[in-house]
Short mmCIF file of C-alpha atoms in Angstrom, two decimals:
data_model
loop_
_atom_site.label_atom_id
_atom_site.label_comp_id
_atom_site.label_asym_id
_atom_site.label_seq_id
_atom_site.Cartn_x
_atom_site.Cartn_y
_atom_site.Cartn_z
CA MET E 1 10.88 -15.75 1.75
CA ALA E 2 8.37 -13.04 0.94
CA ALA E 3 5.47 -12.30 -1.39
CA SER E 4 4.93 -8.84 -2.78
CA THR E 5 3.76 -6.77 -5.72
CA GLY E 6 7.09 -5.02 -5.43
CA ASN E 7 7.62 -2.56 -2.58
CA HIS E 8 7.73 -5.06 0.28
CA GLY E 9 9.82 -7.35 -1.88
CA LEU E 10 12.32 -4.54 -2.45
CA ALA E 11 12.59 -3.97 1.29
CA VAL E 12 13.20 -7.67 1.94
CA ALA E 13 15.74 -7.82 -0.88
CA TYR E 14 17.59 -4.80 0.48
CA GLY E 15 17.63 -6.22 4.00
CA ALA E 16 18.83 -9.61 2.81
CA SER E 17 21.66 -8.02 0.83
CA LYS E 18 22.78 -6.00 3.85
CA LEU E 19 22.72 -9.10 6.06
CA GLY E 20 24.33 -11.33 3.44
CA ILE E 21 21.55 -13.92 3.51
CA ASN E 22 19.54 -15.64 0.77
CA ALA E 23 16.00 -14.59 0.02
CA THR E 24 13.26 -15.73 -2.36
CA ILE E 25 10.65 -13.20 -3.48
CA TYR E 26 7.34 -14.38 -4.98
CA LEU E 27 5.51 -12.00 -7.29
CA PRO E 28 2.20 -12.26 -9.12
CA GLU E 29 2.55 -12.98 -12.82
CA ASN E 30 1.24 -9.49 -13.62
CA ALA E 31 3.71 -7.64 -11.37
CA SER E 32 4.99 -4.28 -12.60
CA PRO E 33 7.97 -4.83 -14.94
CA GLN E 34 9.74 -1.86 -13.35
CA LYS E 35 9.43 -3.42 -9.89
CA VAL E 36 10.63 -6.77 -11.21
CA GLN E 37 13.66 -5.09 -12.76
CA ALA E 38 14.37 -3.25 -9.51
CA LEU E 39 14.36 -6.58 -7.65
CA ARG E 40 16.78 -8.05 -10.16
CA ASN E 41 19.35 -5.51 -8.95
CA TYR E 42 19.64 -7.57 -5.77
CA ALA E 43 21.02 -11.07 -5.33
CA VAL E 44 17.63 -12.65 -4.58
CA GLU E 45 15.69 -15.43 -6.27
CA ILE E 46 12.52 -14.22 -7.99
CA ARG E 47 9.59 -16.54 -8.59
CA PHE E 48 6.15 -15.90 -10.03
CA TYR E 49 2.83 -17.38 -9.00
CA GLY E 50 -0.80 -16.43 -9.65
CA ASN E 51 -2.40 -13.18 -10.78
CA ASP E 52 -3.70 -12.02 -7.42
CA CYS E 53 -1.72 -10.91 -4.37
CA GLU E 54 -3.68 -13.16 -2.02
CA ALA E 55 -2.95 -16.24 -4.14
CA THR E 56 0.73 -15.32 -4.38
CA GLU E 57 0.97 -14.75 -0.62
CA SER E 58 -0.76 -18.05 0.22
CA HIS E 59 1.52 -19.97 -2.12
CA ALA E 60 4.69 -18.32 -0.76
CA ARG E 61 3.63 -18.99 2.83
CA ALA E 62 2.99 -22.66 1.99
CA GLU E 63 6.38 -22.95 0.25
CA ALA E 64 8.15 -21.38 3.22
CA SER E 65 6.46 -23.83 5.57
CA LYS E 66 7.37 -26.76 3.34
CA THR E 67 11.04 -25.77 3.08
CA GLY E 68 11.49 -24.50 6.65
CA GLN E 69 12.17 -20.92 5.58
CA ILE E 70 10.99 -17.80 7.38
CA TYR E 71 8.06 -16.11 5.66
CA LEU E 72 7.85 -12.31 5.80
CA SER E 73 4.31 -11.17 5.03
CA PRO E 74 3.86 -7.69 3.52
CA TYR E 75 1.21 -6.89 6.14
CA ASN E 76 0.15 -9.93 8.20
CA ASP E 77 3.05 -9.76 10.65
CA PRO E 78 3.16 -7.68 13.88
CA LYS E 79 6.78 -6.65 13.35
CA VAL E 80 6.10 -5.51 9.80
CA VAL E 81 3.03 -3.55 10.96
CA GLY E 82 5.05 -2.07 13.81
CA GLY E 83 7.79 -1.01 11.42
CA GLN E 84 5.30 0.68 9.13
CA GLY E 85 3.78 2.37 12.17
CA THR E 86 7.01 4.31 12.73
CA ILE E 87 5.77 6.61 9.95
CA GLY E 88 3.20 7.80 12.49
CA ILE E 89 6.03 8.60 14.90
CA GLU E 90 7.81 10.60 12.19
CA ILE E 91 4.70 12.54 11.21
CA LEU E 92 3.80 13.58 14.73
CA GLY E 93 7.45 14.25 15.58
CA GLN E 94 7.86 16.62 12.65
CA HIS E 95 4.55 18.48 12.88
CA GLU E 96 3.11 20.08 16.02
CA SER E 97 -0.45 20.12 14.74
CA VAL E 98 -1.93 17.27 12.71
CA ASP E 99 -5.67 16.94 12.19
CA SER E 100 -5.86 14.09 9.67
CA ILE E 101 -3.59 11.46 8.12
CA MET E 102 -4.54 9.92 4.76
CA VAL E 103 -3.07 6.52 3.84
CA SER E 104 -3.50 4.18 0.86
CA VAL E 105 -4.83 0.76 1.87
CA GLY E 106 -4.17 -2.71 0.49
CA GLY E 107 -3.55 -5.40 3.09
CA GLY E 108 -3.79 -2.78 5.82
CA GLY E 109 -0.31 -3.02 7.30
CA LEU E 110 0.67 0.58 6.60
CA ILE E 111 -2.52 2.22 7.82
CA GLY E 112 -2.88 -0.31 10.66
CA GLY E 113 0.58 0.50 12.00
CA ILE E 114 0.16 4.27 11.68
CA ALA E 115 -3.35 4.25 13.14
CA GLY E 116 -2.37 1.96 16.03
CA TYR E 117 0.40 4.33 17.11
CA VAL E 118 -1.49 7.59 16.55
CA LYS E 119 -4.73 6.45 18.19
CA GLY E 120 -2.75 4.93 21.07
CA LEU E 121 -1.66 8.43 22.05
CA GLY E 122 -5.26 9.35 22.78
CA GLY E 123 -5.50 12.43 20.56
CA ASP E 124 -8.18 13.33 18.03
CA VAL E 125 -6.18 12.84 14.81
CA LYS E 126 -8.46 11.39 12.14
CA ILE E 127 -7.19 8.42 10.09
CA ILE E 128 -8.55 8.23 6.54
CA GLY E 129 -8.17 5.08 4.45
CA CYS E 130 -7.86 5.51 0.67
CA LEU E 131 -8.53 2.74 -1.83
CA PRO E 132 -9.09 2.21 -5.56
CA GLU E 133 -12.68 1.41 -6.48
CA ASN E 134 -11.29 -1.55 -8.41
CA SER E 135 -9.75 -3.15 -5.30
CA PRO E 136 -11.69 -2.14 -2.17
CA VAL E 137 -11.19 -5.33 -0.16
CA MET E 138 -10.35 -3.84 3.26
CA TYR E 139 -13.15 -1.29 2.95
CA GLU E 140 -15.67 -4.00 2.10
CA SER E 141 -14.32 -6.16 4.92
CA VAL E 142 -14.73 -3.40 7.51
CA ARG E 143 -18.27 -2.79 6.27
CA ALA E 144 -19.04 -6.49 6.65
CA GLY E 145 -17.32 -6.80 10.03
CA ARG E 146 -15.06 -9.60 8.76
CA ILE E 147 -12.53 -10.28 6.01
CA VAL E 148 -14.43 -10.93 2.79
CA ASP E 149 -13.71 -11.97 -0.78
CA SER E 150 -14.44 -8.84 -2.78
CA VAL E 151 -14.51 -8.41 -6.53
CA VAL E 152 -11.12 -7.09 -7.65
CA SER E 153 -10.37 -5.59 -11.06
CA PRO E 154 -7.08 -4.36 -12.54
CA THR E 155 -5.93 -1.04 -11.09
CA LEU E 156 -3.11 1.45 -11.48
CA SER E 157 -2.60 0.99 -7.76
CA ASP E 158 -0.84 -2.38 -8.03
CA GLY E 159 0.77 -1.81 -4.63
CA THR E 160 -2.64 -2.00 -2.92
CA ALA E 161 -4.34 -4.50 -5.22
CA GLY E 162 -5.70 -7.92 -4.39
CA GLY E 163 -7.28 -9.85 -1.57
CA ILE E 164 -6.39 -10.18 2.12
CA GLU E 165 -5.26 -13.33 3.92
CA ALA E 166 -7.91 -14.96 6.09
CA GLY E 167 -7.38 -14.02 9.72
CA ALA E 168 -5.02 -11.13 8.88
CA ILE E 169 -4.04 -9.14 11.97
CA THR E 170 -4.57 -5.88 10.10
CA PHE E 171 -8.36 -6.17 10.00
CA GLU E 172 -8.76 -5.29 13.69
CA PRO E 173 -6.87 -1.96 13.64
CA CYS E 174 -8.54 -0.99 10.37
CA TRP E 175 -11.97 -1.77 11.79
CA ARG E 176 -11.24 -0.08 15.12
CA TYR E 177 -9.12 2.94 14.26
CA VAL E 178 -9.84 4.13 10.70
CA ASP E 179 -12.31 7.01 10.92
CA ASP E 180 -13.26 7.42 7.27
CA TRP E 181 -12.80 5.74 3.89
CA VAL E 182 -12.47 7.15 0.38
CA LEU E 183 -12.70 5.14 -2.85
CA VAL E 184 -11.37 6.58 -6.10
CA SER E 185 -11.67 5.65 -9.77
CA GLU E 186 -8.84 4.80 -12.14
CA ASN E 187 -9.22 8.20 -13.83
CA GLU E 188 -8.97 9.93 -10.46
CA ILE E 189 -5.83 7.95 -9.61
CA ARG E 190 -4.27 8.94 -12.94
CA ASP E 191 -5.19 12.59 -12.34
CA GLY E 192 -3.60 12.41 -8.87
CA MET E 193 -0.36 11.13 -10.33
CA LYS E 194 -0.44 13.84 -12.99
CA LEU E 195 -1.18 16.55 -10.41
CA VAL E 196 1.89 15.71 -8.33
CA PHE E 197 4.12 15.65 -11.39
CA GLU E 198 2.79 18.95 -12.72
CA HIS E 199 3.19 20.81 -9.43
CA GLU E 200 6.14 19.04 -7.77
CA ARG E 201 7.92 17.31 -10.68
CA ILE E 202 7.81 14.08 -8.68
CA VAL E 203 7.00 10.71 -10.25
CA ILE E 204 4.68 8.62 -8.07
CA GLU E 205 3.15 5.19 -8.62
CA GLY E 206 -0.53 4.33 -8.55
CA ALA E 207 -0.69 3.53 -4.83
CA ALA E 208 0.56 7.03 -4.01
CA GLY E 209 -1.80 8.44 -6.62
CA VAL E 210 -4.69 6.91 -4.67
CA VAL E 211 -4.04 9.06 -1.61
CA VAL E 212 -3.65 12.23 -3.70
CA ALA E 213 -6.86 11.47 -5.60
CA SER E 214 -8.68 10.82 -2.32
CA PHE E 215 -7.52 14.15 -0.91
CA VAL E 216 -8.75 15.98 -4.00
CA LYS E 217 -12.07 14.13 -3.84
CA ILE E 218 -12.87 15.21 -0.28
CA LYS E 219 -10.91 18.48 -0.14
CA GLU E 220 -13.99 20.54 0.72
CA LYS E 221 -14.53 18.44 3.87
CA LEU E 222 -10.89 19.01 4.85
CA LYS E 223 -10.81 22.79 4.56
CA GLY E 224 -9.11 24.39 7.54
CA ARG E 225 -7.55 21.11 8.65
CA ASN E 226 -3.85 20.23 8.72
CA VAL E 227 -3.80 17.07 6.59
CA MET E 228 -0.88 14.68 6.04
CA LEU E 229 -0.74 12.48 2.93
CA VAL E 230 1.48 9.39 3.08
CA MET E 231 3.12 9.10 -0.35
CA CYS E 232 3.86 5.40 -0.56
CA GLY E 233 6.03 4.82 -3.60
CA GLY E 234 7.45 5.90 -6.94
CA ASN E 235 8.09 2.53 -8.54
CA ILE E 236 6.46 2.78 -11.94
CA ASP E 237 7.69 2.07 -15.44
CA ILE E 238 8.61 5.41 -16.99
CA GLU E 239 6.98 4.62 -20.33
CA LYS E 240 3.73 3.70 -18.57
CA PHE E 241 3.95 6.89 -16.53
CA LYS E 242 4.45 9.00 -19.66
CA LYS E 243 1.38 7.46 -21.30
CA LEU E 244 -0.69 8.19 -18.20
CA VAL E 245 0.25 11.80 -17.58
CA PHE E 246 1.20 13.26 -20.98
#
């Protein structure tokens, strides 16, 4: 059993299909229709609960406990964080000189895994967390020194939206290892998505647009540095994408 706005759910669905096992994926009621449709391509049960990722995750965890199923958190699981951290291995293995790595942040699993590996090597690579202004929960939590309930508004970055589970293991690496934070507006996210399409002809979703927008926002500070941007998804309804960028 898993809870996800889409991307983690797709990974669980794919894994379950390869292993030939049953899986139930919980989604918030306002999940992206394109991501829901992508999940329906797999033989998994899809259920909906709540309008916030934190509420959906808490409900799915409780249901898994009640039914004796294994719950796979999208970020609050050391194996999931470790798996996401392999992106750090790939980046440093493919590039001899890396000064900064920019990563979109929701629950903190992706940036926590990457930062934990990269900082564990003892180098001076800077880790930069990127968030939508409308859902800055991890940023506000790090500022407060604890996981907090922050005001969350709708955002194009549905893959990073929502609250964080109390006691999540990702808070510690985010607090300890992330060197800088950038918050971007919805217009900046849209412009980031448009920029990538115009120059690369690649369709990216809002969560990936966050990291592009963040790079553009602080580009003057990054001049002369070798910067890596983690592009974390292209799961967006094509009609929605067309309205945003054309």
